[in-house]
């Protein structure tokens, strides 16, 4: 977020959105940092460029009520989107790759770590939390909640990444203002404050450290180099994973009929699924460099509701991002990665003041425009609920 960005507005919008749409944040920062930075509960978070994914605690519950509303009686039954329906039960816990690990965030050259502590302590639902615990209380915590799903894509690389971090810290010591940032599955080497003449030296060190390790790739961003596991994973893959493994299965989950709406008696009959409702969203969140993004989902039009299976077409994903690494997610939503367009329909929105080559379909100029856009989406969500509950 730029300094002029209305941060409280962004937070309010991000708090509002998940009541109506499945909402998430994907960042190059570590999971712990991005959760602490955004500080909103009820979102999906993916850190380390999507290598480290965490569903919100109680997400299954709230999504369940979204979906239950959709699958049972349609809008007329809704108390309101995102509100738990009376008697609605949380679906069983889903667990995935759950690990516990030490707090991995360190910083060099004066860049203080921001407390990954316990980000990995929240993932193993119902198992006592394992590890750190207490990660960013108030920033999405709820350790021990049964519904959390943690998915770490390259867990076996953690010791390697720690080695890389330590080597970089040691070998960049002689270069003034070069900073090493530990993002757990990605180590970022910032040179924004270095003398221009030192930048090639920074690059040399990074390349040397990279060459010492197998299957490590080097990327770059805004005045930053990044080393990360060289596996077929990125923000686009993370979006697909979220859609396929969490969002769609949860949409399918409710099989029991919803309780009847107030004033009605008798069991609810489950009619065929109504047209697509809900959305998945993934996006990077704003950062102090003025970039940033939020996420939201949108409703598809009823006329488009001719689908060949019960998942397809039900989700429309809006991915907003400003970083080079967001292009992978834009590509996924364009269907450029051979993905089934019907299943992964959506659009990418690039946040940029300047015109630049992109796979995104649309542009917003800055974080303030992102905030206004998301506010409108949130309003649409709440209007939909308002009108549906009055029907
Ligand atoms: O995926 P994102 O959420 O867009 O994160 C990308 C990088 O964000 C951070 O770096 C950015 O902000 C820095 C200042 O805080 C700035 O110096 C840098 O140029 C920006 O790219 C973060 O520090 C990186 O690790 C992320 O990869």
Tab-separated table of C-alpha atoms and ligand atoms in Angstrom:
chain	number	residue	atom	x	y	z
A	1	UNK	CA	0.000	0.000	0.000
A	2	UNK	CA	1.260	3.443	-0.726
A	3	UNK	CA	1.327	5.859	2.128
A	4	UNK	CA	-1.791	7.512	0.815
A	5	UNK	CA	-3.657	4.246	0.684
A	6	UNK	CA	-6.606	4.083	2.975
A	7	UNK	CA	-5.398	1.084	4.938
A	8	UNK	CA	-8.417	0.888	7.256
A	9	UNK	CA	-10.642	0.836	4.180
A	10	UNK	CA	-8.640	-2.026	2.696
A	11	UNK	CA	-8.890	-3.958	5.958
A	12	UNK	CA	-12.611	-3.290	6.229
A	13	UNK	CA	-13.157	-4.478	2.698
A	14	UNK	CA	-11.047	-7.567	3.263
A	15	UNK	CA	-13.069	-8.278	6.366
A	16	UNK	CA	-16.329	-7.848	4.491
A	17	UNK	CA	-15.475	-9.824	1.377
A	18	UNK	CA	-15.224	-13.294	2.897
A	19	UNK	CA	-18.776	-12.943	4.168
A	20	UNK	CA	-19.914	-13.104	0.582
A	21	UNK	CA	-17.076	-14.500	-1.471
A	22	UNK	CA	-14.246	-16.878	-0.893
A	23	UNK	CA	-11.284	-14.604	-0.515
A	24	UNK	CA	-7.555	-15.095	-0.263
A	25	UNK	CA	-4.206	-13.409	-0.328
A	26	UNK	CA	-1.102	-14.753	-2.056
A	27	UNK	CA	2.257	-13.154	-1.499
A	28	UNK	CA	5.957	-13.579	-1.981
A	29	UNK	CA	6.373	-12.893	1.693
A	30	UNK	CA	6.286	-15.748	4.134
A	31	UNK	CA	2.944	-16.946	5.386
A	32	UNK	CA	3.555	-15.561	8.860
A	33	UNK	CA	4.457	-12.141	7.550
A	34	UNK	CA	1.587	-11.825	5.158
A	35	UNK	CA	-0.924	-12.899	7.773
A	36	UNK	CA	0.471	-10.407	10.223
A	37	UNK	CA	0.624	-7.707	7.570
A	38	UNK	CA	-2.947	-8.122	6.367
A	39	UNK	CA	-4.311	-8.992	9.764
A	40	UNK	CA	-7.732	-10.121	8.647
A	41	UNK	CA	-9.329	-13.368	9.679
A	42	UNK	CA	-11.389	-15.554	7.419
A	43	UNK	CA	-9.104	-15.335	4.407
A	44	UNK	CA	-7.077	-17.981	2.673
A	45	UNK	CA	-3.420	-17.069	2.891
A	46	UNK	CA	-0.565	-18.299	0.757
A	47	UNK	CA	2.959	-17.200	1.540
A	48	UNK	CA	6.304	-17.773	-0.195
A	49	UNK	CA	4.774	-17.236	-3.643
A	50	UNK	CA	2.161	-19.896	-2.968
A	51	UNK	CA	4.487	-22.545	-1.508
A	52	UNK	CA	2.850	-22.299	1.894
A	53	UNK	CA	-0.939	-22.293	2.000
A	54	UNK	CA	-3.270	-22.006	4.943
A	55	UNK	CA	-7.015	-22.068	4.865
A	56	UNK	CA	-8.764	-19.876	7.370
A	57	UNK	CA	-9.794	-21.417	10.596
A	58	UNK	CA	-13.490	-22.025	10.393
A	59	UNK	CA	-13.302	-21.433	6.689
A	60	UNK	CA	-14.936	-24.699	5.981
A	61	UNK	CA	-17.684	-23.691	8.289
A	62	UNK	CA	-18.327	-20.356	6.719
A	63	UNK	CA	-17.963	-21.691	3.228
A	64	UNK	CA	-20.193	-24.502	4.183
A	65	UNK	CA	-22.886	-22.052	5.028
A	66	UNK	CA	-22.334	-20.241	1.739
A	67	UNK	CA	-22.570	-23.463	-0.103
A	68	UNK	CA	-25.331	-24.882	1.963
A	69	UNK	CA	-27.319	-21.847	1.116
A	70	UNK	CA	-26.595	-22.406	-2.519
A	71	UNK	CA	-27.226	-26.086	-2.556
A	72	UNK	CA	-30.285	-26.309	-0.439
A	73	UNK	CA	-32.904	-23.721	-0.939
A	74	UNK	CA	-31.254	-21.017	-2.865
A	75	UNK	CA	-31.413	-17.429	-1.827
A	76	UNK	CA	-34.704	-17.673	0.003
A	77	UNK	CA	-33.199	-19.777	2.729
A	78	UNK	CA	-30.344	-17.558	3.498
A	79	UNK	CA	-30.002	-15.791	6.745
A	80	UNK	CA	-27.223	-13.964	5.081
A	81	UNK	CA	-24.238	-14.986	3.076
A	82	UNK	CA	-21.382	-15.981	5.228
A	83	UNK	CA	-23.360	-16.202	8.399
A	84	UNK	CA	-23.591	-19.562	9.957
A	85	UNK	CA	-27.049	-20.926	9.631
A	86	UNK	CA	-28.617	-22.060	12.833
A	87	UNK	CA	-27.751	-25.614	13.412
A	88	UNK	CA	-25.293	-25.757	10.577
A	89	UNK	CA	-22.428	-27.962	11.542
A	90	UNK	CA	-18.843	-27.598	10.713
A	91	UNK	CA	-17.803	-30.186	8.189
A	92	UNK	CA	-15.167	-32.635	9.247
A	93	UNK	CA	-11.642	-31.423	9.553
A	94	UNK	CA	-9.592	-31.638	6.441
A	95	UNK	CA	-5.939	-32.133	6.827
A	96	UNK	CA	-3.306	-31.996	4.230
A	97	UNK	CA	0.403	-31.612	4.401
A	98	UNK	CA	0.761	-30.400	7.912
A	99	UNK	CA	4.131	-29.794	9.379
A	100	UNK	CA	5.580	-28.175	12.331
A	101	UNK	CA	8.728	-26.254	11.997
A	102	UNK	CA	10.828	-23.769	13.771
A	103	UNK	CA	10.308	-20.131	13.226
A	104	UNK	CA	12.152	-19.441	10.098
A	105	UNK	CA	12.243	-15.729	9.803
A	106	UNK	CA	15.500	-13.995	10.154
A	107	UNK	CA	16.858	-10.955	8.566
A	108	UNK	CA	20.255	-9.659	7.879
A	109	UNK	CA	21.833	-6.281	7.674
A	110	UNK	CA	19.339	-4.618	9.900
A	111	UNK	CA	16.194	-6.010	8.356
A	112	UNK	CA	14.404	-7.362	11.350
A	113	UNK	CA	12.308	-10.455	11.041
A	114	UNK	CA	8.657	-10.061	11.704
A	115	UNK	CA	7.778	-13.132	13.579
A	116	UNK	CA	6.901	-16.193	11.620
A	117	UNK	CA	6.476	-17.607	15.064
A	118	UNK	CA	3.911	-20.259	15.085
A	119	UNK	CA	2.585	-19.733	11.618
A	120	UNK	CA	3.253	-23.375	11.323
A	121	UNK	CA	1.893	-23.964	14.752
A	122	UNK	CA	-1.673	-23.459	13.683
A	123	UNK	CA	-1.954	-25.942	10.964
A	124	UNK	CA	-2.444	-29.288	12.510
A	125	UNK	CA	-5.968	-28.890	13.594
A	126	UNK	CA	-6.963	-30.652	16.723
A	127	UNK	CA	-3.517	-31.961	17.402
A	128	UNK	CA	-2.604	-29.421	19.950
A	129	UNK	CA	-1.272	-26.996	17.465
A	130	UNK	CA	2.239	-28.423	17.197
A	131	UNK	CA	5.099	-26.026	17.178
A	132	UNK	CA	5.223	-22.335	17.761
A	133	UNK	CA	1.613	-21.551	18.487
A	134	UNK	CA	0.268	-18.104	18.952
A	135	UNK	CA	1.060	-16.919	15.500
A	136	UNK	CA	-0.186	-13.425	14.994
A	137	UNK	CA	-2.983	-13.594	17.421
A	138	UNK	CA	-5.663	-11.447	15.907
A	139	UNK	CA	-4.215	-11.854	12.483
A	140	UNK	CA	-5.929	-15.001	11.475
A	141	UNK	CA	-4.813	-17.204	14.326
A	142	UNK	CA	-7.313	-19.527	15.963
A	143	UNK	CA	-4.770	-22.246	16.423
A	144	UNK	CA	-6.311	-25.593	16.957
A	145	UNK	CA	-9.440	-24.857	14.992
A	146	UNK	CA	-10.538	-28.045	13.350
A	147	UNK	CA	-11.034	-26.713	9.907
A	148	UNK	CA	-7.614	-25.404	9.060
A	149	UNK	CA	-5.729	-26.930	6.190
A	150	UNK	CA	-2.020	-26.262	5.787
A	151	UNK	CA	-0.295	-27.224	2.587
A	152	UNK	CA	3.433	-26.811	2.220
A	153	UNK	CA	4.611	-27.662	-1.213
A	154	UNK	CA	8.330	-28.118	-0.783
A	155	UNK	CA	8.762	-28.944	2.845
A	156	UNK	CA	11.907	-30.958	2.203
A	157	UNK	CA	13.596	-27.799	0.976
A	158	UNK	CA	13.338	-25.969	4.288
A	159	UNK	CA	16.803	-26.965	5.555
A	160	UNK	CA	18.282	-26.067	2.169
A	161	UNK	CA	16.581	-22.686	2.203
A	162	UNK	CA	17.925	-22.059	5.686
A	163	UNK	CA	21.423	-22.881	4.439
A	164	UNK	CA	21.015	-20.572	1.522
A	165	UNK	CA	19.829	-17.791	3.795
A	166	UNK	CA	22.810	-18.223	6.097
A	167	UNK	CA	25.291	-18.285	3.241
A	168	UNK	CA	23.788	-15.187	1.710
A	169	UNK	CA	23.875	-13.327	4.992
A	170	UNK	CA	27.525	-14.230	5.457
A	171	UNK	CA	28.603	-13.513	1.913
A	172	UNK	CA	26.719	-10.257	1.485
A	173	UNK	CA	28.129	-8.787	4.672
A	174	UNK	CA	30.687	-6.772	2.759
A	175	UNK	CA	28.114	-5.125	0.535
A	176	UNK	CA	26.561	-2.122	2.147
A	177	UNK	CA	22.766	-2.166	2.475
A	178	UNK	CA	22.225	-5.501	0.773
A	179	UNK	CA	19.431	-7.189	2.714
A	180	UNK	CA	18.513	-10.814	3.020
A	181	UNK	CA	14.903	-11.567	3.808
A	182	UNK	CA	13.865	-15.032	4.858
A	183	UNK	CA	10.516	-15.876	3.353
A	184	UNK	CA	10.871	-19.533	4.304
A	185	UNK	CA	10.437	-21.209	0.907
A	186	UNK	CA	11.987	-18.250	-0.771
A	187	UNK	CA	14.933	-16.109	0.198
A	188	UNK	CA	14.752	-12.523	-1.041
A	189	UNK	CA	17.859	-10.452	-1.532
A	190	UNK	CA	16.979	-6.774	-1.661
A	191	UNK	CA	19.345	-4.303	-3.271
A	192	UNK	CA	17.046	-1.255	-3.369
A	193	UNK	CA	19.243	0.619	-0.905
A	194	UNK	CA	22.575	-0.436	-2.366
A	195	UNK	CA	24.813	1.827	-4.400
A	196	UNK	CA	24.118	1.073	-8.068
A	197	UNK	CA	27.715	0.106	-8.511
A	198	UNK	CA	27.235	-2.686	-5.974
A	199	UNK	CA	24.269	-4.317	-7.660
A	200	UNK	CA	26.331	-6.582	-9.946
A	201	UNK	CA	28.274	-7.725	-6.877
A	202	UNK	CA	25.046	-8.625	-5.122
A	203	UNK	CA	23.955	-10.571	-8.183
A	204	UNK	CA	27.251	-12.424	-8.313
A	205	UNK	CA	26.907	-13.540	-4.714
A	206	UNK	CA	23.355	-14.701	-5.273
A	207	UNK	CA	24.347	-16.645	-8.374
A	208	UNK	CA	27.277	-18.208	-6.553
A	209	UNK	CA	25.095	-19.366	-3.688
A	210	UNK	CA	22.471	-20.632	-6.100
A	211	UNK	CA	25.085	-22.653	-8.001
A	212	UNK	CA	26.089	-24.422	-4.806
A	213	UNK	CA	22.663	-25.942	-4.412
A	214	UNK	CA	20.729	-28.280	-6.597
A	215	UNK	CA	17.292	-27.483	-7.922
A	216	UNK	CA	17.220	-23.890	-6.756
A	217	UNK	CA	16.040	-21.215	-9.148
A	218	UNK	CA	16.718	-17.537	-9.169
A	219	UNK	CA	14.024	-15.016	-9.898
A	220	UNK	CA	13.880	-11.290	-9.685
A	221	UNK	CA	11.407	-8.598	-8.772
A	222	UNK	CA	11.480	-4.935	-7.953
A	223	UNK	CA	15.064	-4.459	-6.864
A	224	UNK	CA	15.095	-7.900	-5.410
A	225	UNK	CA	16.561	-11.286	-6.344
A	226	UNK	CA	14.886	-14.386	-5.060
A	227	UNK	CA	16.039	-17.949	-4.617
A	228	UNK	CA	13.451	-20.655	-4.284
A	229	UNK	CA	12.948	-24.374	-4.928
A	230	UNK	CA	13.059	-25.130	-8.618
A	231	UNK	CA	9.887	-27.125	-8.755
A	232	UNK	CA	6.798	-26.655	-10.841
A	233	UNK	CA	5.045	-24.384	-8.434
A	234	UNK	CA	4.136	-20.722	-8.448
A	235	UNK	CA	1.227	-18.428	-7.655
A	236	UNK	CA	-0.756	-19.792	-10.587
A	237	UNK	CA	-0.331	-23.355	-9.369
A	238	UNK	CA	-1.313	-22.221	-5.903
A	239	UNK	CA	-4.532	-20.684	-7.209
A	240	UNK	CA	-5.365	-23.899	-9.032
A	241	UNK	CA	-4.589	-25.938	-5.952
A	242	UNK	CA	-6.840	-23.760	-3.836
A	243	UNK	CA	-9.664	-24.062	-6.326
A	244	UNK	CA	-9.318	-27.787	-6.912
A	245	UNK	CA	-8.430	-29.003	-3.460
A	246	UNK	CA	-10.230	-26.677	-1.135
A	247	UNK	CA	-12.825	-24.522	-2.782
A	248	UNK	CA	-14.527	-26.972	-5.095
A	249	UNK	CA	-14.600	-29.889	-2.660
A	250	UNK	CA	-16.050	-27.632	-0.043
A	251	UNK	CA	-18.661	-26.475	-2.478
A	252	UNK	CA	-19.606	-30.068	-2.931
A	253	UNK	CA	-19.483	-30.892	0.760
A	254	UNK	CA	-22.927	-30.040	2.038
A	255	UNK	CA	-25.151	-32.945	1.465
A	256	UNK	CA	-27.455	-32.655	4.389
A	257	UNK	CA	-30.454	-30.405	3.898
A	258	UNK	CA	-30.329	-27.002	5.435
A	259	UNK	CA	-32.705	-26.141	8.206
A	260	UNK	CA	-35.929	-24.626	6.957
A	261	UNK	CA	-36.085	-20.883	6.798
A	262	UNK	CA	-37.720	-19.165	9.722
A	263	UNK	CA	-41.476	-19.550	9.617
A	264	UNK	CA	-41.400	-22.663	7.516
A	265	UNK	CA	-41.667	-26.184	8.716
A	266	UNK	CA	-40.689	-29.463	7.284
A	267	UNK	CA	-37.522	-30.638	5.689
A	268	UNK	CA	-35.866	-28.709	2.981
A	269	UNK	CA	-35.863	-30.297	-0.373
A	270	UNK	CA	-32.651	-29.911	-2.247
A	271	UNK	CA	-33.391	-28.640	-5.698
A	272	UNK	CA	-30.858	-28.726	-8.474
A	273	UNK	CA	-27.983	-26.396	-7.964
A	274	UNK	CA	-28.847	-22.875	-8.840
A	275	UNK	CA	-26.634	-20.916	-11.142
A	276	UNK	CA	-23.125	-20.219	-10.042
A	277	UNK	CA	-22.723	-18.341	-6.890
A	278	UNK	CA	-19.650	-17.573	-4.965
A	279	UNK	CA	-16.135	-17.294	-5.984
A	280	UNK	CA	-12.643	-18.053	-5.135
A	281	UNK	CA	-10.164	-15.357	-5.073
A	282	UNK	CA	-6.516	-15.132	-4.674
A	283	UNK	CA	-4.358	-12.152	-4.729
A	284	UNK	CA	-1.364	-10.505	-3.432
A	285	UNK	CA	-1.877	-7.874	-0.912
A	286	UNK	CA	-0.571	-4.460	-0.958
A	287	UNK	CA	2.854	-3.720	0.161
A	288	UNK	CA	4.682	-0.657	1.227
A	289	UNK	CA	6.172	-0.263	-2.197
A	290	UNK	CA	2.862	0.935	-3.498
A	291	UNK	CA	1.929	-2.230	-5.215
A	292	UNK	CA	-0.529	-4.571	-3.885
A	293	UNK	CA	-3.741	-6.217	-4.404
A	294	UNK	CA	-6.718	-7.714	-2.855
A	295	UNK	CA	-8.970	-10.431	-3.888
A	296	UNK	CA	-12.554	-10.819	-4.554
A	297	UNK	CA	-14.981	-12.961	-6.327
A	298	UNK	CA	-17.952	-12.236	-8.404
A	299	UNK	CA	-21.188	-13.838	-9.286
A	300	UNK	CA	-21.771	-15.188	-12.700
A	301	UNK	CA	-24.930	-14.458	-14.581
A	302	UNK	CA	-27.764	-16.891	-14.445
A	303	UNK	CA	-27.921	-17.262	-18.223
A	304	UNK	CA	-24.451	-18.692	-18.219
A	305	UNK	CA	-25.489	-21.539	-16.029
A	306	UNK	CA	-25.300	-24.400	-18.482
A	307	UNK	CA	-22.688	-26.618	-16.946
A	308	UNK	CA	-21.646	-30.093	-17.660
A	309	UNK	CA	-20.706	-31.072	-14.171
A	310	UNK	CA	-21.603	-29.863	-10.786
A	311	UNK	CA	-18.417	-27.908	-10.233
A	312	UNK	CA	-17.794	-26.273	-13.502
A	313	UNK	CA	-18.755	-22.697	-13.947
A	314	UNK	CA	-19.691	-22.192	-10.341
A	315	UNK	CA	-16.692	-20.095	-9.570
A	316	UNK	CA	-15.422	-16.972	-11.069
A	317	UNK	CA	-12.065	-15.926	-9.759
A	318	UNK	CA	-10.712	-12.431	-9.715
A	319	UNK	CA	-6.983	-12.220	-9.109
A	320	UNK	CA	-5.451	-8.829	-8.503
A	321	UNK	CA	-1.715	-8.309	-8.367
A	322	UNK	CA	1.136	-5.953	-9.126
A	323	UNK	CA	4.141	-8.254	-9.095
A	324	UNK	CA	5.892	-10.057	-11.920
A	325	UNK	CA	5.165	-13.313	-10.149
A	326	UNK	CA	1.427	-12.576	-10.347
A	327	UNK	CA	1.613	-13.146	-14.085
A	328	UNK	CA	1.500	-16.919	-13.472
A	329	UNK	CA	-1.868	-16.537	-11.825
A	330	UNK	CA	-3.136	-14.254	-14.571
A	331	UNK	CA	-2.141	-16.922	-17.084
A	332	UNK	CA	-4.072	-19.591	-15.238
A	333	UNK	CA	-7.209	-17.497	-15.317
A	334	UNK	CA	-6.714	-16.850	-19.016
A	335	UNK	CA	-6.694	-20.574	-19.563
A	336	UNK	CA	-3.183	-20.220	-20.992
A	337	UNK	CA	-1.845	-23.135	-19.009
A	338	UNK	CA	-4.068	-25.715	-20.582
A	339	UNK	CA	-6.478	-25.491	-17.721
A	340	UNK	CA	-10.112	-26.131	-18.203
A	341	UNK	CA	-11.505	-22.668	-18.719
A	342	UNK	CA	-14.947	-23.719	-17.594
A	343	UNK	CA	-13.630	-24.890	-14.272
A	344	UNK	CA	-11.292	-21.997	-13.723
A	345	UNK	CA	-13.073	-19.072	-15.162
A	346	UNK	CA	-11.931	-15.698	-14.026
A	347	UNK	CA	-9.900	-12.630	-14.762
A	348	UNK	CA	-6.608	-11.182	-13.781
A	349	UNK	CA	-6.276	-7.532	-12.896
A	350	UNK	CA	-2.877	-5.922	-12.981
A	351	UNK	CA	-2.185	-3.056	-10.624
A	352	UNK	CA	0.105	-0.652	-12.385
A	353	UNK	CA	0.342	3.029	-13.118
A	354	UNK	CA	2.338	2.340	-16.267
A	355	UNK	CA	1.340	0.382	-19.255
A	356	UNK	CA	3.237	-2.894	-19.372
A	357	UNK	CA	3.091	-6.284	-20.942
A	358	UNK	CA	0.825	-8.532	-18.967
A	359	UNK	CA	-1.414	-11.566	-19.035
A	360	UNK	CA	-4.000	-9.708	-17.018
A	361	UNK	CA	-7.215	-8.759	-18.724
A	362	UNK	CA	-7.729	-5.518	-16.849
A	363	UNK	CA	-5.793	-2.875	-15.013
A	364	UNK	CA	-6.267	-0.868	-11.875
A	365	UNK	CA	-3.844	1.950	-11.391
A	366	UNK	CA	-2.994	1.785	-7.710
A	367	UNK	CA	-3.952	0.315	-4.347
A	368	UNK	CA	-6.610	2.963	-3.815
A	369	UNK	CA	-8.357	1.888	-6.983
A	370	UNK	CA	-8.042	-1.685	-5.793
A	371	UNK	CA	-9.690	-0.746	-2.511
A	372	UNK	CA	-12.595	0.990	-4.277
A	373	UNK	CA	-13.032	-1.902	-6.647
A	374	UNK	CA	-13.110	-4.408	-3.816
A	375	UNK	CA	-15.502	-2.210	-1.919
A	376	UNK	CA	-17.903	-2.335	-4.833
A	377	UNK	CA	-17.599	-6.102	-5.025
A	378	UNK	CA	-18.282	-6.353	-1.304
A	379	UNK	CA	-21.331	-4.130	-1.699
A	380	UNK	CA	-22.629	-6.331	-4.475
A	381	UNK	CA	-22.240	-9.270	-2.136
A	382	UNK	CA	-24.135	-7.653	0.647
A	383	UNK	CA	-26.861	-6.378	-1.679
A	384	UNK	CA	-27.260	-9.880	-2.978
A	385	UNK	CA	-27.711	-11.122	0.551
A	386	UNK	CA	-30.045	-8.306	1.422
A	387	UNK	CA	-32.262	-8.937	-1.544
A	388	UNK	CA	-32.141	-12.672	-1.166
A	389	UNK	CA	-33.138	-12.645	2.454
A	390	UNK	CA	-36.092	-10.441	1.715
A	391	UNK	CA	-37.421	-12.718	-0.946
B	1	LIG	O1	3.970	-11.201	-3.863
B	1	LIG	P1	4.016	-9.856	-3.255
B	1	LIG	O2	3.126	-9.714	-2.056
B	1	LIG	O3	3.750	-8.781	-4.279
B	1	LIG	O4	5.468	-9.713	-2.680
B	1	LIG	C1	6.566	-9.528	-3.522
B	1	LIG	C2	7.755	-9.085	-2.686
B	1	LIG	O5	7.253	-8.176	-1.701
B	1	LIG	C3	8.251	-7.626	-0.853
B	1	LIG	O6	9.080	-6.864	-1.630
B	1	LIG	C4	8.478	-5.725	-2.143
B	1	LIG	O7	8.454	-4.723	-1.129
B	1	LIG	C5	9.779	-4.269	-0.766
B	1	LIG	C6	9.626	-3.193	0.266
B	1	LIG	O8	8.927	-3.677	1.357
B	1	LIG	C7	10.483	-3.722	-1.995
B	1	LIG	O9	11.781	-3.356	-1.681
B	1	LIG	C8	10.570	-4.763	-3.079
B	1	LIG	O10	11.126	-4.164	-4.224
B	1	LIG	C9	9.184	-5.258	-3.381
B	1	LIG	O11	9.253	-6.319	-4.319
B	1	LIG	C10	9.025	-8.682	-0.142
B	1	LIG	O12	10.058	-8.098	0.604
B	1	LIG	C11	9.575	-9.698	-1.129
B	1	LIG	O13	10.179	-10.721	-0.406
B	1	LIG	C12	8.420	-10.238	-1.957
B	1	LIG	O14	8.876	-11.174	-2.889
